[in-house]
Amino acid sequence: EPHCHQQLRHLQDSAGIAARLPPRLEGRWVSTGCEVRPGPEFLTRSYLFYTNRLFKALQFYYWDPSCRDPSYSLVIKGKLRLRQASWITRGATEADYHLHKVGIVFHSQKAMREVASWINRTSGEGCRGFLPPGRSWAPGALYEVLSARTERDCTAALGFAMHELSLVRVERRFQPLLQPQHSGSRLVEELYLGDIHTDWGERLHYRPTGYQRPMQSALHHVHPCPACGIISGADEHHPPILPAGAALPMQLSGSWVSAHCEVRPAVLFLTRFFTFHGGNHTWEGHYYHYSDPLCRQPTFTIYASGHYTQGVPSSKVRGGTELAFKVTQARVTPMDQVTVLMLNSSEPGSCGLAGSWSAGVEQDITATNGCLALGIKLPHTEYELFKTEQDSQERSLLYIGERPTDGSSPDSPDKRPTSYQAPLIRCAAASEEFSNYISLKYVGRKDANGIEALKPLPVAFLLFIALLFLRWD
């Protein structure tokens, strides 16, 4: 558990991340593994940006969640123009893109039949003859689904749009080398592109405000990354086939923590810290919210707890497990004056004791059935999708379902996610759990102009507190 707090503290110091504005995009960027988009769609991506603003993006689609059985590939060519820093998503740059052409290559007769039927069913006149009926699959043939020159666009049937290019962020950091005998560190560059709307009907015209799972520079990526080399060497005729991962049973027990400062659409920056107690199926979660993309300026913290159901394998998203989470208790700590003002001016009886909030002081909101101002309803059930994996460094990862883009909650089975948020890393095994809750408390200190600034407590003090709370069962 001290390890979990170390990891959170490390995120708060934002681990030497630099993000240039405007970002430098030249070069090749690749997925670091099999990606899941809402739908679900399974894909890998390889995007090449040239110095003259032109780009060539490859998207490889698969039948399976391990990205071993390709169905079709898209070749997307166009031009990208970076514009100003985003007003909505702090730390991002807005961009305009223009598509010149999109081609599709099928990897089987089955894929060709399926896509042809989508296009014939949902497209206008100009696309109906896209593939003549009964036409047999020709490996290596490239069919044009969009051409700016002839103004033909048959991509809508594929749920295809490149709006992800309208929001861009590049982060550079140095990865410490794992082997002690290697000195120094290695540059890692990550490309964050706009998120894909969780509702299929909305994705064609949604302007992103959050990000997808980042791609990494083909030159400067985290080592080892078995998928990176395979994806960067692939082309539309030879789609990447990723190495088979061991199928692991779902292992939830223990504590899990964010690997990065995370962004959600409608722009919340946060880190998460969860503990699951497999024995009695209870869970507790801490959500630390911030106002900046490096998670340095805290706004409020939520602690929630409850219980969860036995998982069942998902029929919709292969590889995933469906669970239901009941949230029965919650506490909120406002961390800045803006949040304090908001909570103190909220409707009496709608969020804790009206008018009594102050910075750094936690309050239970269970009695008021949650907190209207922060959108928390209690008690509350969420229908969830989980999966656990091991990464190439043998760390256990936990993927929890992506939140609905419209900010609502997956509070009915039909709103259950079909894709995932950024993974959490296991930071403590089940045996190391302890049941008392320690928040990352902040102490006020006066800064030069006499305003109370919030300052994290030193780690040694946190550890001292942690030891006090250890329950000897």
CSV table of C-alpha atoms in Angstrom, one decimal:
chain,number,residue,atom,x,y,z
A,1,GLU,CA,0.0,0.0,0.0
A,2,PRO,CA,2.8,2.5,0.6
A,3,HIS,CA,3.8,1.5,-2.9
A,4,CYS,CA,0.3,2.7,-4.1
A,5,HIS,CA,0.8,6.0,-2.4
A,6,GLN,CA,4.3,6.3,-3.9
A,7,GLN,CA,2.8,5.7,-7.3
A,8,LEU,CA,0.2,8.4,-6.7
A,9,ARG,CA,2.8,10.8,-5.4
A,10,HIS,CA,5.0,10.1,-8.4
A,11,LEU,CA,2.0,11.0,-10.7
A,12,GLN,CA,1.5,14.2,-8.8
A,13,ASP,CA,5.1,15.2,-9.4
A,14,SER,CA,4.1,14.4,-13.0
A,15,ALA,CA,7.3,12.4,-13.5
A,16,GLY,CA,9.2,14.8,-15.8
A,17,ILE,CA,6.6,15.0,-18.5
A,18,ALA,CA,7.0,17.7,-21.1
A,19,ALA,CA,4.3,18.7,-23.6
A,20,ARG,CA,5.3,21.1,-26.4
A,21,LEU,CA,2.8,23.5,-27.8
A,22,PRO,CA,2.4,23.2,-30.7
A,23,PRO,CA,3.4,19.5,-30.8
A,24,ARG,CA,5.8,18.0,-33.3
A,25,LEU,CA,4.1,15.3,-35.1
A,26,GLU,CA,6.6,14.3,-37.9
A,27,GLY,CA,7.4,10.6,-38.0
A,28,ARG,CA,5.6,7.3,-37.4
A,29,TRP,CA,3.3,6.6,-34.4
A,30,VAL,CA,2.0,3.2,-33.5
A,31,SER,CA,-0.4,1.5,-31.2
A,32,THR,CA,1.3,-0.3,-28.3
A,33,GLY,CA,-1.2,-3.2,-28.4
A,34,CYS,CA,-4.6,-4.3,-29.5
A,35,GLU,CA,-7.0,-1.4,-29.0
A,36,VAL,CA,-10.7,-1.6,-28.2
A,37,ARG,CA,-13.1,1.1,-29.5
A,38,PRO,CA,-16.8,1.4,-28.6
A,39,GLY,CA,-18.8,-1.1,-30.6
A,40,PRO,CA,-16.7,-3.1,-29.8
A,41,GLU,CA,-14.1,-2.7,-32.6
A,42,PHE,CA,-10.7,-4.2,-32.2
A,43,LEU,CA,-7.9,-2.4,-34.1
A,44,THR,CA,-4.2,-1.4,-34.3
A,45,ARG,CA,-3.1,1.9,-35.8
A,46,SER,CA,0.1,3.1,-37.6
A,47,TYR,CA,0.1,6.9,-38.5
A,48,LEU,CA,2.8,8.6,-40.5
A,49,PHE,CA,3.0,12.4,-40.5
A,50,TYR,CA,5.3,14.1,-43.1
A,51,THR,CA,7.0,17.4,-42.6
A,52,ASN,CA,4.8,19.0,-45.3
A,53,ARG,CA,1.6,18.5,-43.2
A,54,LEU,CA,0.5,15.5,-45.2
A,55,PHE,CA,-0.2,12.2,-43.4
A,56,LYS,CA,-0.8,8.6,-44.2
A,57,ALA,CA,-2.7,6.7,-41.5
A,58,LEU,CA,-3.2,2.9,-41.5
A,59,GLN,CA,-6.0,1.4,-39.4
A,60,PHE,CA,-6.1,-2.4,-39.1
A,61,TYR,CA,-9.4,-4.0,-38.0
A,62,TYR,CA,-9.8,-7.5,-36.5
A,63,TRP,CA,-12.4,-10.0,-35.6
A,64,ASP,CA,-10.8,-10.8,-32.2
A,65,PRO,CA,-9.7,-8.9,-29.1
A,66,SER,CA,-6.1,-10.1,-29.4
A,67,CYS,CA,-5.7,-8.6,-32.9
A,68,ARG,CA,-4.6,-11.9,-34.5
A,69,ASP,CA,-7.4,-12.4,-37.0
A,70,PRO,CA,-7.5,-9.3,-39.4
A,71,SER,CA,-10.8,-8.4,-41.2
A,72,TYR,CA,-9.9,-5.3,-43.2
A,73,SER,CA,-7.5,-2.4,-43.3
A,74,LEU,CA,-8.0,1.3,-44.1
A,75,VAL,CA,-5.4,3.5,-45.8
A,76,ILE,CA,-6.2,7.1,-45.0
A,77,LYS,CA,-4.4,10.0,-46.8
A,78,GLY,CA,-4.9,13.7,-46.1
A,79,LYS,CA,-3.5,16.9,-44.7
A,80,LEU,CA,-3.4,18.2,-41.2
A,81,ARG,CA,-3.1,21.8,-40.0
A,82,LEU,CA,-2.3,22.5,-36.3
A,83,ARG,CA,-4.2,25.5,-35.0
A,84,GLN,CA,-4.4,27.1,-31.5
A,85,ALA,CA,-4.2,25.6,-28.1
A,86,SER,CA,-7.6,24.2,-27.1
A,87,TRP,CA,-9.9,26.3,-24.9
A,88,ILE,CA,-11.7,23.3,-23.8
A,89,THR,CA,-9.1,20.6,-23.2
A,90,ARG,CA,-6.2,22.2,-21.4
A,91,GLY,CA,-2.8,21.0,-22.8
A,92,ALA,CA,-4.2,20.0,-26.2
A,93,THR,CA,-3.8,21.6,-29.6
A,94,GLU,CA,-6.8,21.9,-32.0
A,95,ALA,CA,-6.3,20.9,-35.6
A,96,ASP,CA,-8.1,20.9,-38.9
A,97,TYR,CA,-7.7,17.9,-41.2
A,98,HIS,CA,-8.7,17.3,-44.8
A,99,LEU,CA,-9.1,13.8,-46.2
A,100,HIS,CA,-7.8,13.2,-49.8
A,101,LYS,CA,-8.7,9.6,-50.0
A,102,VAL,CA,-9.5,6.5,-48.0
A,103,GLY,CA,-9.0,3.0,-49.4
A,104,ILE,CA,-10.0,-0.4,-48.0
A,105,VAL,CA,-8.2,-3.8,-48.3
A,106,PHE,CA,-10.2,-6.9,-47.3
A,107,HIS,CA,-8.4,-9.8,-45.6
A,108,SER,CA,-11.0,-12.4,-46.3
A,109,GLN,CA,-14.2,-13.1,-48.4
A,110,LYS,CA,-16.2,-12.9,-45.1
A,111,ALA,CA,-14.9,-9.4,-44.4
A,112,MET,CA,-15.6,-8.3,-48.0
A,113,ARG,CA,-19.2,-9.6,-47.8
A,114,GLU,CA,-19.9,-8.0,-44.5
A,115,VAL,CA,-18.6,-4.5,-45.3
A,116,ALA,CA,-20.3,-4.6,-48.8
A,117,SER,CA,-23.6,-5.3,-47.1
A,118,TRP,CA,-23.1,-2.4,-44.6
A,119,ILE,CA,-22.3,0.0,-47.4
A,120,ASN,CA,-25.1,-1.2,-49.7
A,121,ARG,CA,-27.6,-1.0,-46.7
A,122,THR,CA,-26.7,2.4,-45.3
A,123,SER,CA,-25.2,4.5,-48.1
A,124,GLY,CA,-26.7,6.8,-50.7
A,125,GLU,CA,-27.0,6.3,-54.4
A,126,GLY,CA,-23.3,7.0,-55.2
A,127,CYS,CA,-22.1,4.1,-53.1
A,128,ARG,CA,-24.6,1.4,-53.9
A,129,GLY,CA,-22.5,-0.2,-56.6
A,130,PHE,CA,-19.4,0.1,-54.4
A,131,LEU,CA,-18.9,-3.7,-54.7
A,132,PRO,CA,-20.8,-5.5,-57.5
A,133,PRO,CA,-22.9,-8.3,-56.0
A,134,GLY,CA,-21.2,-11.7,-56.0
A,135,ARG,CA,-17.8,-10.2,-56.6
A,136,SER,CA,-15.2,-12.5,-55.2
A,137,TRP,CA,-12.5,-11.4,-52.8
A,138,ALA,CA,-9.2,-10.5,-54.4
A,139,PRO,CA,-6.3,-10.4,-51.9
A,140,GLY,CA,-4.3,-7.2,-52.4
A,141,ALA,CA,-7.1,-5.3,-54.1
A,142,LEU,CA,-7.5,-1.7,-52.8
A,143,TYR,CA,-11.1,-0.3,-53.1
A,144,GLU,CA,-11.6,3.4,-52.7
A,145,VAL,CA,-14.3,4.3,-50.2
A,146,LEU,CA,-13.6,8.1,-50.1
A,147,SER,CA,-12.2,10.4,-52.7
A,148,ALA,CA,-12.1,14.2,-52.4
A,149,ARG,CA,-11.5,14.4,-56.1
A,150,THR,CA,-14.7,12.6,-57.1
A,151,GLU,CA,-16.5,13.7,-54.0
A,152,ARG,CA,-17.4,10.1,-53.2
A,153,ASP,CA,-17.7,9.1,-49.6
A,154,CYS,CA,-18.9,5.7,-48.6
A,155,THR,CA,-17.2,5.7,-45.1
A,156,ALA,CA,-20.2,6.4,-42.9
A,157,ALA,CA,-21.3,2.7,-43.1
A,158,LEU,CA,-18.0,1.8,-41.4
A,159,GLY,CA,-18.6,4.2,-38.6
A,160,PHE,CA,-15.5,5.8,-39.9
A,161,ALA,CA,-14.4,9.4,-39.1
A,162,MET,CA,-11.0,10.9,-38.5
A,163,HIS,CA,-12.2,13.5,-36.0
A,164,GLU,CA,-9.6,12.1,-33.6
A,165,LEU,CA,-7.1,14.3,-35.6
A,166,SER,CA,-8.9,17.5,-34.4
A,167,LEU,CA,-7.4,17.2,-30.9
A,168,VAL,CA,-3.7,16.5,-30.5
A,169,ARG,CA,-1.2,16.3,-27.6
A,170,VAL,CA,2.3,14.9,-27.6
A,171,GLU,CA,4.0,14.1,-24.3
A,172,ARG,CA,7.8,13.4,-23.9
A,173,ARG,CA,9.3,11.7,-20.9
A,174,PHE,CA,12.3,9.6,-20.0
A,175,GLN,CA,11.8,6.0,-19.1
A,176,PRO,CA,14.3,4.8,-16.4
A,177,LEU,CA,16.1,1.7,-17.7
A,178,LEU,CA,15.0,-1.4,-15.9
A,179,GLN,CA,18.3,-3.2,-15.7
A,180,PRO,CA,20.6,-1.6,-13.2
A,181,GLN,CA,23.7,-2.2,-15.4
A,182,HIS,CA,22.3,0.1,-18.1
A,183,SER,CA,22.8,3.6,-16.9
A,184,GLY,CA,20.6,6.6,-18.0
A,185,SER,CA,17.2,6.6,-19.4
A,186,ARG,CA,15.3,6.3,-22.7
A,187,LEU,CA,13.1,8.9,-24.4
A,188,VAL,CA,9.5,8.0,-24.7
A,189,GLU,CA,7.1,10.0,-26.9
A,190,GLU,CA,3.3,9.5,-26.7
A,191,LEU,CA,0.7,10.9,-29.1
A,192,TYR,CA,-2.7,11.5,-27.7
A,193,LEU,CA,-5.5,11.9,-30.3
A,194,GLY,CA,-9.2,12.8,-29.7
A,195,ASP,CA,-11.5,10.2,-28.1
A,196,ILE,CA,-14.2,8.3,-30.1
A,197,HIS,CA,-17.8,8.8,-28.9
A,198,THR,CA,-19.2,5.8,-27.1
A,199,ASP,CA,-22.5,6.1,-28.9
A,200,TRP,CA,-22.1,4.8,-32.5
A,201,GLY,CA,-24.7,7.2,-33.8
A,202,GLU,CA,-22.8,10.2,-32.4
A,203,ARG,CA,-19.3,9.3,-33.5
A,204,LEU,CA,-19.6,10.7,-37.1
A,205,HIS,CA,-20.0,14.3,-35.9
A,206,TYR,CA,-18.6,14.3,-32.4
A,207,ARG,CA,-15.7,16.8,-31.8
A,208,PRO,CA,-13.4,15.2,-29.2
A,209,THR,CA,-12.8,16.7,-25.8
A,210,GLY,CA,-10.9,13.7,-24.3
A,211,TYR,CA,-8.3,11.3,-25.7
A,212,GLN,CA,-7.9,7.7,-26.8
A,213,ARG,CA,-5.3,5.3,-25.6
A,214,PRO,CA,-2.0,7.0,-26.7
A,215,MET,CA,0.1,5.9,-29.6
A,216,GLN,CA,3.9,5.9,-29.2
A,217,SER,CA,6.7,7.1,-31.5
A,218,ALA,CA,8.0,4.1,-33.5
A,219,LEU,CA,11.5,5.5,-32.6
A,220,HIS,CA,11.0,6.5,-29.0
A,221,HIS,CA,8.7,4.0,-27.3
A,222,VAL,CA,8.7,2.2,-24.0
A,223,HIS,CA,10.9,-0.9,-24.2
A,224,PRO,CA,10.1,-3.8,-24.4
A,225,CYS,CA,7.1,-3.3,-26.7
A,226,PRO,CA,6.6,-6.5,-28.8
A,227,ALA,CA,3.6,-5.0,-30.6
A,228,CYS,CA,5.4,-1.7,-31.6
A,229,GLY,CA,7.8,-3.3,-34.1
A,230,ILE,CA,5.2,-5.6,-35.6
A,231,ILE,CA,2.8,-2.7,-36.2
A,232,SER,CA,5.4,-0.3,-37.5
A,233,GLY,CA,6.6,-2.9,-40.0
A,234,ALA,CA,3.1,-3.6,-41.3
A,235,ASP,CA,1.2,-2.3,-44.3
A,236,GLU,CA,-2.4,-2.5,-45.6
A,237,HIS,CA,-1.6,-5.8,-47.4
A,238,HIS,CA,0.3,-7.3,-44.5
A,239,PRO,CA,-1.7,-6.3,-41.4
A,240,PRO,CA,0.1,-6.8,-38.0
A,241,ILE,CA,-0.7,-10.1,-36.2
A,242,LEU,CA,0.1,-9.6,-32.6
A,243,PRO,CA,1.7,-12.2,-30.4
A,244,ALA,CA,-0.8,-14.4,-28.5
A,245,GLY,CA,-1.1,-13.3,-24.9
A,246,ALA,CA,-1.8,-15.9,-22.2
A,247,ALA,CA,-5.5,-15.8,-21.3
A,248,LEU,CA,-5.5,-14.9,-17.6
A,249,PRO,CA,-8.4,-15.4,-15.3
A,250,MET,CA,-9.9,-12.2,-13.9
A,251,GLN,CA,-7.9,-11.3,-10.8
A,252,LEU,CA,-9.5,-8.3,-9.1
A,253,SER,CA,-8.4,-8.6,-5.5
A,254,GLY,CA,-5.8,-6.1,-4.4
A,255,SER,CA,-5.1,-2.4,-5.0
A,256,TRP,CA,-4.8,-0.6,-8.4
A,257,VAL,CA,-3.7,2.9,-9.3
A,258,SER,CA,-3.6,5.1,-12.3
A,259,ALA,CA,-0.4,5.0,-14.5
A,260,HIS,CA,-0.9,8.6,-15.8
A,261,CYS,CA,-2.9,11.7,-15.2
A,262,GLU,CA,-6.1,10.7,-17.0
A,263,VAL,CA,-8.4,12.9,-19.1
A,264,ARG,CA,-12.1,12.3,-19.4
A,265,PRO,CA,-14.3,13.9,-22.1
A,266,ALA,CA,-16.0,17.2,-20.9
A,267,VAL,CA,-12.6,17.6,-19.4
A,268,LEU,CA,-11.9,16.2,-16.0
A,269,PHE,CA,-8.3,15.4,-15.1
A,270,LEU,CA,-8.0,12.7,-12.5
A,271,THR,CA,-6.1,9.9,-11.0
A,272,ARG,CA,-7.9,6.8,-9.6
A,273,PHE,CA,-7.0,4.4,-6.8
A,274,PHE,CA,-9.1,1.3,-6.1
A,275,THR,CA,-9.0,-1.6,-3.7
A,276,PHE,CA,-11.1,-4.7,-4.2
A,277,HIS,CA,-11.6,-7.2,-1.4
A,278,GLY,CA,-12.4,-10.5,-3.2
A,279,GLY,CA,-13.3,-12.3,0.1
A,280,ASN,CA,-16.5,-10.3,0.7
A,281,HIS,CA,-16.9,-8.6,-2.7
A,282,THR,CA,-16.5,-5.1,-1.3
A,283,TRP,CA,-14.6,-2.3,-3.0
A,284,GLU,CA,-13.4,1.2,-2.3
A,285,GLY,CA,-12.3,3.9,-4.7
A,286,HIS,CA,-10.5,7.2,-4.5
A,287,TYR,CA,-11.0,9.7,-7.4
A,288,TYR,CA,-8.5,12.6,-7.2
A,289,HIS,CA,-9.7,15.4,-9.5
A,290,TYR,CA,-7.5,18.2,-10.8
A,291,SER,CA,-7.8,21.3,-13.0
A,292,ASP,CA,-4.7,20.7,-15.1
A,293,PRO,CA,-3.4,18.0,-17.5
A,294,LEU,CA,-0.5,17.1,-15.3
A,295,CYS,CA,-2.7,16.5,-12.2
A,296,ARG,CA,-0.9,19.1,-10.1
A,297,GLN,CA,-3.7,21.4,-9.1
A,298,PRO,CA,-6.2,19.5,-7.0
A,299,THR,CA,-9.9,20.5,-7.2
A,300,PHE,CA,-11.7,17.8,-5.2
A,301,THR,CA,-11.4,14.2,-4.1
A,302,ILE,CA,-14.1,11.6,-3.9
A,303,TYR,CA,-13.9,8.4,-1.8
A,304,ALA,CA,-16.6,5.9,-2.6
A,305,SER,CA,-17.3,2.4,-1.4
A,306,GLY,CA,-19.8,-0.4,-1.9
A,307,HIS,CA,-19.9,-4.0,-3.2
A,308,TYR,CA,-19.8,-5.8,-6.5
A,309,THR,CA,-21.3,-8.9,-8.1
A,310,GLN,CA,-19.6,-12.0,-9.3
A,311,GLY,CA,-18.3,-11.4,-12.8
A,312,VAL,CA,-19.6,-13.2,-15.9
A,313,PRO,CA,-17.8,-13.3,-19.2
A,314,SER,CA,-19.1,-10.7,-21.6
A,315,SER,CA,-20.9,-12.0,-24.7
A,316,LYS,CA,-20.5,-8.7,-26.4
A,317,VAL,CA,-16.9,-7.8,-25.8
A,318,ARG,CA,-14.8,-11.0,-26.0
A,319,GLY,CA,-12.1,-11.0,-23.3
A,320,GLY,CA,-14.1,-8.8,-21.0
A,321,THR,CA,-16.0,-9.6,-17.8
A,322,GLU,CA,-19.3,-8.0,-16.9
A,323,LEU,CA,-19.9,-6.9,-13.3
A,324,ALA,CA,-22.4,-4.7,-11.5
A,325,PHE,CA,-21.0,-2.2,-9.0
A,326,LYS,CA,-23.1,-0.8,-6.2
A,327,VAL,CA,-22.0,2.5,-4.6
A,328,THR,CA,-23.5,2.8,-1.1
A,329,GLN,CA,-21.3,5.4,0.6
A,330,ALA,CA,-19.3,8.4,-0.5
A,331,ARG,CA,-17.2,11.3,1.0
A,332,VAL,CA,-16.0,14.4,-0.7
A,333,THR,CA,-13.0,16.7,0.1
A,334,PRO,CA,-13.0,20.0,-1.8
A,335,MET,CA,-9.4,21.0,-2.5
A,336,ASP,CA,-9.7,24.5,-3.9
A,337,GLN,CA,-11.7,27.7,-3.2
A,338,VAL,CA,-13.7,27.3,-6.5
A,339,THR,CA,-15.1,23.9,-5.4
A,340,VAL,CA,-15.7,25.1,-1.8
A,341,LEU,CA,-17.8,28.1,-3.2
A,342,MET,CA,-19.7,25.8,-5.5
A,343,LEU,CA,-20.5,23.3,-2.8
A,344,ASN,CA,-21.4,26.0,-0.2
A,345,SER,CA,-23.9,27.6,-2.7
A,346,SER,CA,-25.5,24.3,-3.7
A,347,GLU,CA,-29.2,23.7,-2.8
A,348,PRO,CA,-29.5,22.8,1.0
A,349,GLY,CA,-29.9,19.1,1.5
A,350,SER,CA,-28.4,18.3,-2.0
A,351,CYS,CA,-24.8,17.8,-1.0
A,352,GLY,CA,-23.7,17.3,2.6
A,353,LEU,CA,-24.3,20.0,5.2
A,354,ALA,CA,-25.1,23.2,3.3
A,355,GLY,CA,-22.7,26.1,3.9
A,356,SER,CA,-20.3,24.0,5.9
A,357,TRP,CA,-17.7,23.1,3.3
A,358,SER,CA,-14.0,24.2,3.6
A,359,ALA,CA,-10.9,23.3,1.7
A,360,GLY,CA,-9.1,20.1,2.7
A,361,VAL,CA,-11.9,19.0,5.0
A,362,GLU,CA,-13.7,15.8,4.1
A,363,GLN,CA,-17.5,15.4,4.4
A,364,ASP,CA,-19.7,12.4,4.2
A,365,ILE,CA,-22.4,12.8,1.5
A,366,THR,CA,-24.2,9.5,2.1
A,367,ALA,CA,-27.0,11.2,4.2
A,368,THR,CA,-27.9,13.6,1.4
A,369,ASN,CA,-28.0,10.6,-1.1
A,370,GLY,CA,-24.9,12.0,-2.8
A,371,CYS,CA,-24.0,15.4,-4.2
A,372,LEU,CA,-26.1,17.0,-6.9
A,373,ALA,CA,-23.5,19.6,-7.7
A,374,LEU,CA,-20.9,16.9,-8.5
A,375,GLY,CA,-23.4,14.6,-10.2
A,376,ILE,CA,-23.1,11.8,-7.5
A,377,LYS,CA,-26.3,9.8,-6.7
A,378,LEU,CA,-26.5,7.3,-3.9
A,379,PRO,CA,-27.2,4.5,-3.6
A,380,HIS,CA,-26.3,3.8,-7.2
A,381,THR,CA,-25.6,0.8,-9.4
A,382,GLU,CA,-23.3,0.8,-12.5
A,383,TYR,CA,-23.1,-1.9,-15.1
A,384,GLU,CA,-19.4,-2.4,-15.8
A,385,LEU,CA,-17.0,-4.1,-18.1
A,386,PHE,CA,-13.6,-5.2,-16.7
A,387,LYS,CA,-10.5,-7.0,-18.0
A,388,THR,CA,-7.1,-7.8,-16.5
A,389,GLU,CA,-3.9,-8.3,-18.5
A,390,GLN,CA,-0.2,-8.4,-18.1
A,391,ASP,CA,2.0,-5.9,-19.9
A,392,SER,CA,5.4,-6.7,-21.5
A,393,GLN,CA,7.0,-5.8,-18.2
A,394,GLU,CA,4.9,-8.4,-16.4
A,395,ARG,CA,2.9,-5.8,-14.5
A,396,SER,CA,-0.8,-6.6,-13.9
A,397,LEU,CA,-3.2,-4.1,-15.6
A,398,LEU,CA,-6.8,-3.5,-14.9
A,399,TYR,CA,-9.1,-2.0,-17.6
A,400,ILE,CA,-12.4,-0.6,-16.4
A,401,GLY,CA,-15.1,0.3,-18.9
A,402,GLU,CA,-15.0,3.6,-20.7
A,403,ARG,CA,-17.5,6.2,-19.3
A,404,PRO,CA,-20.3,7.3,-21.6
A,405,THR,CA,-19.1,10.3,-23.6
A,406,ASP,CA,-22.2,12.3,-22.8
A,407,GLY,CA,-21.3,12.3,-19.1
A,408,SER,CA,-24.1,10.0,-18.1
A,409,SER,CA,-23.6,6.9,-16.0
A,410,PRO,CA,-23.8,3.3,-17.1
A,411,ASP,CA,-26.8,2.8,-14.8
A,412,SER,CA,-28.7,0.2,-16.8
A,413,PRO,CA,-27.5,-3.0,-18.5
A,414,ASP,CA,-28.0,-1.5,-22.0
A,415,LYS,CA,-25.5,1.3,-21.2
A,416,ARG,CA,-22.8,-1.1,-20.2
A,417,PRO,CA,-19.5,0.0,-21.8
A,418,THR,CA,-18.1,-1.8,-24.9
A,419,SER,CA,-14.6,-0.3,-24.6
A,420,TYR,CA,-12.1,0.6,-21.8
A,421,GLN,CA,-10.5,3.5,-20.0
A,422,ALA,CA,-6.7,3.8,-19.5
A,423,PRO,CA,-5.5,0.8,-17.5
A,424,LEU,CA,-4.7,0.9,-13.8
A,425,ILE,CA,-1.6,-0.8,-12.5
A,426,ARG,CA,-1.7,-3.3,-9.6
A,427,CYS,CA,0.2,-1.7,-6.7
A,428,ALA,CA,-0.6,-4.1,-3.9
A,429,ALA,CA,-1.6,-7.7,-3.8
A,430,ALA,CA,-4.7,-8.9,-1.9
A,431,SER,CA,-2.6,-9.9,1.2
A,432,GLU,CA,-1.2,-6.4,1.6
A,433,GLU,CA,-4.5,-4.6,1.8
A,434,PHE,CA,-5.6,-2.9,4.9
A,435,SER,CA,-9.1,-1.7,5.5
A,436,ASN,CA,-8.6,1.8,6.8
A,437,TYR,CA,-8.7,4.6,4.4
A,438,ILE,CA,-6.0,7.2,4.0
A,439,SER,CA,-6.6,10.1,1.8
A,440,LEU,CA,-3.8,12.1,0.2
A,441,LYS,CA,-4.4,14.9,2.7
A,442,TYR,CA,-3.3,18.4,2.1
A,443,VAL,CA,-2.3,21.0,4.6
A,444,GLY,CA,-2.8,24.6,4.1
A,445,ARG,CA,0.2,26.9,4.0
A,446,LYS,CA,0.1,30.7,3.4
A,447,ASP,CA,1.9,31.7,0.3
A,448,ALA,CA,3.5,35.1,-0.3
A,449,ASN,CA,0.2,36.9,-0.8
A,450,GLY,CA,-1.4,35.4,2.2
A,451,ILE,CA,-3.7,33.0,0.4
A,452,GLU,CA,-3.9,29.5,1.8
A,453,ALA,CA,-2.1,27.4,-0.8
A,454,LEU,CA,-2.7,23.6,-0.7
A,455,LYS,CA,0.5,21.7,-0.2
A,456,PRO,CA,0.9,17.9,-0.2
A,457,LEU,CA,2.1,16.4,3.1
A,458,PRO,CA,5.6,14.9,2.9
A,459,VAL,CA,5.7,11.3,2.0
A,460,ALA,CA,7.4,10.3,5.3
A,461,PHE,CA,4.5,11.8,7.2
A,462,LEU,CA,2.0,9.9,5.0
A,463,LEU,CA,3.8,6.7,5.7
A,464,PHE,CA,3.8,7.4,9.4
A,465,ILE,CA,0.1,7.9,9.3
A,466,ALA,CA,-0.3,4.7,7.2
A,467,LEU,CA,1.5,2.8,9.9
A,468,LEU,CA,-0.8,4.1,12.5
A,469,PHE,CA,-3.8,2.9,10.5
A,470,LEU,CA,-2.5,-0.6,10.0
A,471,ARG,CA,-5.0,-2.9,11.5
A,472,TRP,CA,-3.5,-6.1,13.0
A,473,ASP,CA,-6.2,-8.7,12.3
